[in-house]
XYZ file of C-alpha atoms in Angstrom:
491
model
C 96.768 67.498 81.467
C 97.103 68.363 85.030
C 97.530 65.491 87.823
C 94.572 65.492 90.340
C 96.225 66.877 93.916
C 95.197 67.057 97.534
C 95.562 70.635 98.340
C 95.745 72.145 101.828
C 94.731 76.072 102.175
C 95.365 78.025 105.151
C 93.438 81.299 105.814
C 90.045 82.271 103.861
C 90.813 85.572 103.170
C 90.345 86.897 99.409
C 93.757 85.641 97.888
C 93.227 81.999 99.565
C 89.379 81.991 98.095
C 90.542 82.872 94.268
C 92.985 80.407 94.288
C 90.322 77.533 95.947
C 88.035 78.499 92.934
C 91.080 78.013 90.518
C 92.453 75.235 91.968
C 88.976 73.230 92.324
C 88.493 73.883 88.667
C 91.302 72.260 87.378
C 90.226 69.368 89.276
C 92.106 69.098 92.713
C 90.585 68.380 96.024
C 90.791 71.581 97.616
C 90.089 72.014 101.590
C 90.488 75.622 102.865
C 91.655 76.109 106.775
C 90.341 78.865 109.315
C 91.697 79.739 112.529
C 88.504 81.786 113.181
C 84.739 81.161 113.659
C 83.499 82.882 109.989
C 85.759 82.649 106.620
C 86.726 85.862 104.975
C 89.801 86.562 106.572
C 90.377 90.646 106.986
C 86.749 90.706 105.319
C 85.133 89.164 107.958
C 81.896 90.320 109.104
C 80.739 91.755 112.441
C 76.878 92.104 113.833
C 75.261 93.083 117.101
C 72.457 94.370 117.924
C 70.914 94.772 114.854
C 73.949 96.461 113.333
C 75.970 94.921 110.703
C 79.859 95.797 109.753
C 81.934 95.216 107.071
C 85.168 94.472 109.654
C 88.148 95.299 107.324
C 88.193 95.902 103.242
C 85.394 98.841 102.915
C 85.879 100.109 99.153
C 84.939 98.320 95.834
C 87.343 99.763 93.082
C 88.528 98.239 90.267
C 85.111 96.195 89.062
C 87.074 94.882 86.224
C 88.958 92.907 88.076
C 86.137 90.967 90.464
C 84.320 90.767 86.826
C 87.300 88.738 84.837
C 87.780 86.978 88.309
C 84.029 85.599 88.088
C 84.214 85.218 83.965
C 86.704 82.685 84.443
C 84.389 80.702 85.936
C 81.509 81.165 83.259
C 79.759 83.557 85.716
C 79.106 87.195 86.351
C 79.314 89.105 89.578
C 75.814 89.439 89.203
C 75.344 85.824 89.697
C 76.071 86.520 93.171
C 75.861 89.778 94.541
C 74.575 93.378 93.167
C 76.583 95.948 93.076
C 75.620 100.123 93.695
C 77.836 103.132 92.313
C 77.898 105.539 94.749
C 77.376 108.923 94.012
C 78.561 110.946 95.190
C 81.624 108.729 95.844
C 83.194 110.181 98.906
C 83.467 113.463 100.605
C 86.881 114.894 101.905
C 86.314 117.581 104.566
C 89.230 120.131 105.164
C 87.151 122.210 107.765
C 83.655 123.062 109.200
C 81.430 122.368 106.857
C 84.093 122.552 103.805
C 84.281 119.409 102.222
C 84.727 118.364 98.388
C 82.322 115.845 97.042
C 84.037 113.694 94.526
C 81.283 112.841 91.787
C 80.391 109.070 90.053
C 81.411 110.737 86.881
C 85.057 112.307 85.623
C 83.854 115.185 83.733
C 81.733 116.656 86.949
C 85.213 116.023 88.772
C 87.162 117.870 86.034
C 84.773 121.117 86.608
C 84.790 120.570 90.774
C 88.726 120.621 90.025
C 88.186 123.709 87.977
C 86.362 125.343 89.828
C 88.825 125.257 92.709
C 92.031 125.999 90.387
C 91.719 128.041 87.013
C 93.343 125.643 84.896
C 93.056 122.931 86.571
C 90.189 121.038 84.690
C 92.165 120.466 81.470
C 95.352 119.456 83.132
C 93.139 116.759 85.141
C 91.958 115.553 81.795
C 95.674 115.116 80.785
C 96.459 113.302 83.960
C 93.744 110.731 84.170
C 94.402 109.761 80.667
C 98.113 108.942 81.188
C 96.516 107.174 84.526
C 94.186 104.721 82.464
C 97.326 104.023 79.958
C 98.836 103.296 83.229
C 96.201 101.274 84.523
C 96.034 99.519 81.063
C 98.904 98.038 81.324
C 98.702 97.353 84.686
C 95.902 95.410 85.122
C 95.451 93.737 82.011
C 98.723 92.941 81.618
C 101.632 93.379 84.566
C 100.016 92.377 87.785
C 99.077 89.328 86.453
C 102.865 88.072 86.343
C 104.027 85.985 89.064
C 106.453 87.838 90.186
C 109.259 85.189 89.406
C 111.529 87.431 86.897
C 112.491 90.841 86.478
C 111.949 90.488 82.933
C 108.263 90.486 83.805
C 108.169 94.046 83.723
C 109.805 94.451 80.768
C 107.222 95.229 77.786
C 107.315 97.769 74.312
C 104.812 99.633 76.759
C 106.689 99.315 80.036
C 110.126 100.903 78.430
C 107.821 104.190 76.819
C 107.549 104.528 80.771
C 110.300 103.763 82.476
C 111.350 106.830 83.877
C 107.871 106.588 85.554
C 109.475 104.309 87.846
C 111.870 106.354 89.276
C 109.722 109.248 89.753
C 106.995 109.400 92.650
C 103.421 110.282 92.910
C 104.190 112.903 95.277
C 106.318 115.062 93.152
C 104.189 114.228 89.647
C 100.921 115.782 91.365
C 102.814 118.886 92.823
C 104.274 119.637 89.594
C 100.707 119.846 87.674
C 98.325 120.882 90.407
C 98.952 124.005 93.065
C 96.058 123.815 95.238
C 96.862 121.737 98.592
C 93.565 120.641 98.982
C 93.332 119.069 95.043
C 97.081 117.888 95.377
C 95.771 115.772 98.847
C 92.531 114.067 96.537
C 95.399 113.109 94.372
C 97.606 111.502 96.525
C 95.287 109.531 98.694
C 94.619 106.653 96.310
C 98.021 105.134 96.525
C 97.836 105.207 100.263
C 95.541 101.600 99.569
C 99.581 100.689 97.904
C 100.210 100.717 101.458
C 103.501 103.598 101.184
C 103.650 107.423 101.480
C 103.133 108.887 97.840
C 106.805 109.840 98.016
C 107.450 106.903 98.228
C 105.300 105.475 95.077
C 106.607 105.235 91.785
C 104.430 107.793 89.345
C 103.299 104.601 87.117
C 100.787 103.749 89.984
C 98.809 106.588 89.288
C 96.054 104.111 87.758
C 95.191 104.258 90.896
C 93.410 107.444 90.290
C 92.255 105.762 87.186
C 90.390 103.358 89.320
C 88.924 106.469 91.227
C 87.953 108.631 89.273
C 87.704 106.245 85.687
C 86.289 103.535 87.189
C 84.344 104.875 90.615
C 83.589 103.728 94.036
C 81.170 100.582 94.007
C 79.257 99.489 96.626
C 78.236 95.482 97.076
C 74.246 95.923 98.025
C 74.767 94.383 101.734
C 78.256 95.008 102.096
C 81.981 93.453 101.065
C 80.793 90.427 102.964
C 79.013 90.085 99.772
C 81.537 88.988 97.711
C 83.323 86.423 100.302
C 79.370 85.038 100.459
C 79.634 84.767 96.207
C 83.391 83.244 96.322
C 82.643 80.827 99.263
C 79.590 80.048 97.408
C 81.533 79.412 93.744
C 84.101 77.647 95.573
C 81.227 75.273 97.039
C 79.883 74.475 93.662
C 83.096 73.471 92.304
C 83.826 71.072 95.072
C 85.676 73.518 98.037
C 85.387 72.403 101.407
C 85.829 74.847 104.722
C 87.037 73.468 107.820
C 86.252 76.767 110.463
C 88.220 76.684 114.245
C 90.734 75.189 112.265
C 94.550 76.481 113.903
C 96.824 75.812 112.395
C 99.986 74.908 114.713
C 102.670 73.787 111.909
C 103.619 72.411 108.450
C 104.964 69.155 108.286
C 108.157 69.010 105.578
C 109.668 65.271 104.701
C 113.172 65.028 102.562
C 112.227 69.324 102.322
C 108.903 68.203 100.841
C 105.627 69.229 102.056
C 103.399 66.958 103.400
C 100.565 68.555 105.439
C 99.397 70.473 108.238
C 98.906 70.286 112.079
C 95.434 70.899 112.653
C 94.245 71.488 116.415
C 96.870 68.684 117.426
C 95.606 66.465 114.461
C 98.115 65.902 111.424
C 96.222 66.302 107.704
C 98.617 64.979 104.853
C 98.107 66.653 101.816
C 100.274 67.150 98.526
C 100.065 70.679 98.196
C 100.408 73.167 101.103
C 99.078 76.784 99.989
C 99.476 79.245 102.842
C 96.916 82.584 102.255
C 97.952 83.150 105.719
C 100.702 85.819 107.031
C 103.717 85.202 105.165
C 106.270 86.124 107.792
C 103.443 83.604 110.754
C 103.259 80.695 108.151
C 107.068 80.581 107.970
C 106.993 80.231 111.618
C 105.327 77.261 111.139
C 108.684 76.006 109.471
C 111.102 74.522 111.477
C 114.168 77.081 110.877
C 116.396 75.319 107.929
C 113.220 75.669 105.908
C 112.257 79.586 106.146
C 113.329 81.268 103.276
C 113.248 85.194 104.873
C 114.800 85.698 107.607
C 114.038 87.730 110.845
C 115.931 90.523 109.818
C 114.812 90.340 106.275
C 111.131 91.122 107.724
C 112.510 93.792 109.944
C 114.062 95.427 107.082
C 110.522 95.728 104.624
C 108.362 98.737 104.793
C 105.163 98.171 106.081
C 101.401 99.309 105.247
C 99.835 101.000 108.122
C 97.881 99.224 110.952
C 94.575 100.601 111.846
C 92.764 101.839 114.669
C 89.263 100.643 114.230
C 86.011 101.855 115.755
C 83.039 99.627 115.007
C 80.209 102.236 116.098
C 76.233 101.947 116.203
C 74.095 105.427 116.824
C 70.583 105.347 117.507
C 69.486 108.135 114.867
C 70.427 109.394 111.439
C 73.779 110.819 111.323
C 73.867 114.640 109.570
C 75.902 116.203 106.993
C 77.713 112.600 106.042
C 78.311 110.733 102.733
C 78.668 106.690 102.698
C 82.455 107.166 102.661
C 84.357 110.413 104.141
C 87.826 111.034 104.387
C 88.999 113.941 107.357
C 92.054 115.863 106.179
C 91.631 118.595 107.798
C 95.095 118.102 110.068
C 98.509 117.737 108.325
C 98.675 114.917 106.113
C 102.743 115.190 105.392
C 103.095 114.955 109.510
C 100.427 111.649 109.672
C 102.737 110.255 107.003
C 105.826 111.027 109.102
C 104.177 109.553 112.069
C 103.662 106.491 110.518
C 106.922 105.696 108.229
C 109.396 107.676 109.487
C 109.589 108.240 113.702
C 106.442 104.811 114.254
C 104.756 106.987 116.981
C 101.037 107.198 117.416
C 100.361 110.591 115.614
C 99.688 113.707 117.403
C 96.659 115.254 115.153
C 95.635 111.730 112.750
C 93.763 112.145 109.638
C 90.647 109.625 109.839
C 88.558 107.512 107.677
C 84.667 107.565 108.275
C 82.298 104.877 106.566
C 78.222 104.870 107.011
C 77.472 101.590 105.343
C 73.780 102.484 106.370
C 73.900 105.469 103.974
C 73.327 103.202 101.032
C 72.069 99.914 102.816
C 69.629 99.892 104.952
C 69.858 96.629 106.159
C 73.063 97.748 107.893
C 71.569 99.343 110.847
C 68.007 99.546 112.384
C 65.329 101.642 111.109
C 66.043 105.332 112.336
C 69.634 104.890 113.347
C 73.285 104.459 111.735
C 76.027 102.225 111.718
C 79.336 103.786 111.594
C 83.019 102.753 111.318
C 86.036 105.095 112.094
C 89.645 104.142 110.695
C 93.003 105.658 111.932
C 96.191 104.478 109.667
C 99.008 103.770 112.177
C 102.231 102.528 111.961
C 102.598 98.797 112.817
C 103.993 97.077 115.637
C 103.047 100.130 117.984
C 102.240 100.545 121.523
C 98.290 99.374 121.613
C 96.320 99.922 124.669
C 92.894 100.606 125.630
C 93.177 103.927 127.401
C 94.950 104.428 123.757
C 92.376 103.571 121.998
C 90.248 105.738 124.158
C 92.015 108.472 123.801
C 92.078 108.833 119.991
C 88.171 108.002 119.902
C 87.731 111.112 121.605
C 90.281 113.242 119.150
C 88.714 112.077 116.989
C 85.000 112.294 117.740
C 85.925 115.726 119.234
C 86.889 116.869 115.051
C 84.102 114.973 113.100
C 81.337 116.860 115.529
C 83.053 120.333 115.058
C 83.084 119.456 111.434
C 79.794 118.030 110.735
C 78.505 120.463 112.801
C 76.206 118.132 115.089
C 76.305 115.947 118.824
C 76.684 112.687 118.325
C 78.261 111.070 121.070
C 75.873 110.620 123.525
C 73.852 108.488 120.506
C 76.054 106.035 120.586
C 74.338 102.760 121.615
C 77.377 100.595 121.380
C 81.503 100.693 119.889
C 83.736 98.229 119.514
C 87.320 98.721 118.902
C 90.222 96.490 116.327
C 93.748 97.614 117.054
C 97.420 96.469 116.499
C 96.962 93.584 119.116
C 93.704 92.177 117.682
C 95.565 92.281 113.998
C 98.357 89.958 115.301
C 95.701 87.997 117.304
C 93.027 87.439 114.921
C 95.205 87.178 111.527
C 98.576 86.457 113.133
C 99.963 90.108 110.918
C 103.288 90.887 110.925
C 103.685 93.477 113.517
C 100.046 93.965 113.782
C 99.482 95.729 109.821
C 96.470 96.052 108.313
C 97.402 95.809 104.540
C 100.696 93.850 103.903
C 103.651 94.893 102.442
C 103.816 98.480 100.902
C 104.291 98.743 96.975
C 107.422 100.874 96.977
C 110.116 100.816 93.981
C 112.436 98.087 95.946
C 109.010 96.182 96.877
C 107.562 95.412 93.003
C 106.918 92.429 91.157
C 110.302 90.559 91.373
C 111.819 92.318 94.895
C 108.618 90.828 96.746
C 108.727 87.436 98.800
C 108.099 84.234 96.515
C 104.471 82.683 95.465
C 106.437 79.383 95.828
C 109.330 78.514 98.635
C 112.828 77.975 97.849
C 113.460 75.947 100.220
C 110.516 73.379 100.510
C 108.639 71.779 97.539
C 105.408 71.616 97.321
C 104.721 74.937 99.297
C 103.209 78.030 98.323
C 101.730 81.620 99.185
C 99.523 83.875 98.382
C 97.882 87.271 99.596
C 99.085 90.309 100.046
C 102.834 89.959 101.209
C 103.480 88.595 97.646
C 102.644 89.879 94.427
C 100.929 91.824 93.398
C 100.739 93.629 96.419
C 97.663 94.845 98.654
C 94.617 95.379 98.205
C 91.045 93.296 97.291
C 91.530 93.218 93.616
C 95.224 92.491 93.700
C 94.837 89.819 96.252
C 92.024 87.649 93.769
C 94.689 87.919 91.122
C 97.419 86.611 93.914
C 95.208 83.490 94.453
C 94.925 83.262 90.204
C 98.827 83.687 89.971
C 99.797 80.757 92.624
C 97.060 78.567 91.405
C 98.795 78.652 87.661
C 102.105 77.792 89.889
C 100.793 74.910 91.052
C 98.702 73.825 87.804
C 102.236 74.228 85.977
C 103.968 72.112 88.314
C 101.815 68.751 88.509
C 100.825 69.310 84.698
C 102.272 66.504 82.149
C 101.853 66.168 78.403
């Protein structure tokens, strides 16, 4: 039987929603804290005139995962929102006009593979089913371990692949596939694990699983979708949302937390659950009770930030899939850029999304609604002349490569940079995912779901396990919740 709590959250991003649902169920009085005007955290949602954005998480992989988060509740995801596979399910152009659709289906992606490099096809087949072995275990089995013990990722299946672990991405794709182009497809799903694929052990190729096995989803009105269908589950189990709600620090007793300073106003509570920024909500600590230190922070490898354009055109956009990846610049020296020297990068690859493709509510009739993402490396120089500047390099590539005008149809852009990441979401140097999934960040090496140092006080999201990402943040919020269940349960 578990003891009835009062149970502070702080943040309403993904991770902070799961575990209000989880927590609610098993009977506590939840109450979830914004800083901002509209929950969702990251996944917040933007509109003017007429134009509506998804602001930060843009791709629905891994269905499996939303579905068993919704199942535990008795419900579907089609209780709440509809859900589109997109076909195809991106685009990656290398040059004018030279682009490689990736299909809804693996065996038309086995014969686009083929038909690129003899040989290919076959040893695609070979790869993706050593990725959804990969992604079996994963899913259903490792990431949802809380990260407590290294003997978490010990398993009969784990040990087959051990040596996995200690290989990278990088160097697994290179050794099957020749063509650069094919080798780059290959390598860009870990880049959601937040590291350079040199950098990611080989096991996390289910990540290609959940590309090409699984396919690129689309929520019918956008990602907002699902916050709408968790804030609304959360709601029927008893969840309440205080929005404006800053949070200025956490109030310990005898290193026992008691609550939370809200806008100047103290709220007691037994439980304090941060969904927040990790490194922020230990700020909120006086010293003696941080568990990571300064340095410790400075010492983790980060996930990119982003340079954002939020863009609305007043006609149809040509020669343009719902999402589009531009690699047609060097994507070793963009990696560089970002891990290695932290400089803005001289040529950056690019990110494209048309929501309006798919859903026409997104935009006006006639006319497209458009957001451009540039991965950069966090806590860098961000200014608006900046920001300017890499619109253009950017604009300047996707019209030679699309092969059409399009600036002078834009009615409106709004930019999201380092700066507005630290102000908005108070992120640790300004990143846009978390903490990278590298060997020494895993499971075990990642900070705590529960504090050392303070009873009663937990986190969730994605500087903790399992990592970043939508998917693995709902299983961070299912993970703490079982903490705190364990801990005020009694026989």
């Amino acid at each position: 039987m578990i003891v009835s709590k009062t149970i502070a959250i702080i943040g309403s991003g993904f991770s902070s929603l799961a575990a209000a649902c989880y927590l609610a169920q098993s009977g506590h009085k939840v109450t979830v804290y914004e800083k901002n005007t509209s929950i969702g955290g990251r996944a917040r949602q933007l509109k003017r005139d007429g134009f509506t954005f998804d602001m930060g998480p843009s791709w629905y992989w891994m269905p499996d995962v939303f579905d068993r988060f919704f199942a535990d509740f008795g419900k579907k995801t089609t209780d709440y929102y509809e859900l589109i596979k997109l076909s195809p399910a991106y685009r990656v152009y290398f040059g004018i006009n030279q682009f490689i659709s990736i299909a809804d289906n693996l065996p038309e992606i086995v014969a686009t593979f083929e038909s690129i490099e003899k040989g290919s096809g076959a040893v695609l087949e070979q790869f993706m089913a050593e990725a959804r072995s990969n992604y079996e275990i994963a899913i259903k089995d490792l990431v949802y371990r809380p990260g407590v013990s290294p003997l978490e990722l010990i398993t009969l299946e784990t040990a087959k692949k051990v040596g996995q672990f200690f290989s990278n991405i990088s160097r697994d794709v290179r050794k099957k596939f020749k063509n650069e182009k094919l080798i780059q497809i290959l390598e860009f799903p870990v880049l959601f694990l937040g590291a350079k694929p040199s950098d990611t052990p080989s096991f996390y190729s289910f990540m290609n699983y959940a590309d090409f096995g699984l396919g690129t989803w689309h929520p019918k009105t956008g990602m907002f979708d699902v916050v709408r269908g968790m804030e609304s589950l959360a709601t029927e189990l008893g969840v309440q949302f205080v929005t404006n709600a800053a949070i200025e620090k956490i109030s310990v007793e005898n290193k026992i937390a008691k609550g939370i300073v809200v806008n100047g106003k103290t709220i007691y509570s037994d439980v304090v659950l941060s969904g927040a920024d990790y490194h922020h909500t230990e700020t909120l600590l006086e010293k003696q009770y941080r568990v990571y230190s300064e340095k410790y922070w400075d010492s983790r490898v980060f996930a990119p930030s982003s340079l954002l354009f939020y863009v609305g055109f007043n006609k149809k956009i040509e020669n343009i899939s719902h999402h589009a990846l531009f690699f047609d610049t060097d994507f070793n020296q963009h990696a560089k850029d970002i891990y290695d020297t932290s400089k803005w990068p001289v040529e950056p690859l690019f990110y494209a999304n048309f929501p309006s493709v798919t859903d026409p509510t997104a935009a006006p009739e006639g006319m497209e609604s458009a957001f451009f993402l540039i991965p950069l490396a966090p806590g860098i120089e961000d200014t608006e002349a900046l920001r300017e500047e890499y619109f253009h390099k950017i604009m300047d590539r996707f019209e030679l490569l699309t092969q059409q005008e399009v600036r002078k149809n834009i009615i409106f852009k709004q930019s999201f940079c380092k700066n507005d990441f630290v102000q908005d979401y108070n992120s640790y140097k300004g990143n846009a995912y978390g903490m990278a999934n590298t060997l020494l960040q895993t499971a075990f090496l990642r900070p705590k779901l529960k504090s050392k140092k303070v009873n009663n006080l937990f986190f969730t999201g994605q500087l903790t396990v399992p990592g970043p990402g939508v998917p693995p943040a709902l299983i961070s919020g299912k993970l703490v919740s079982e903490l705190i269940n364990k801990q005020f349960s009694k026989a």
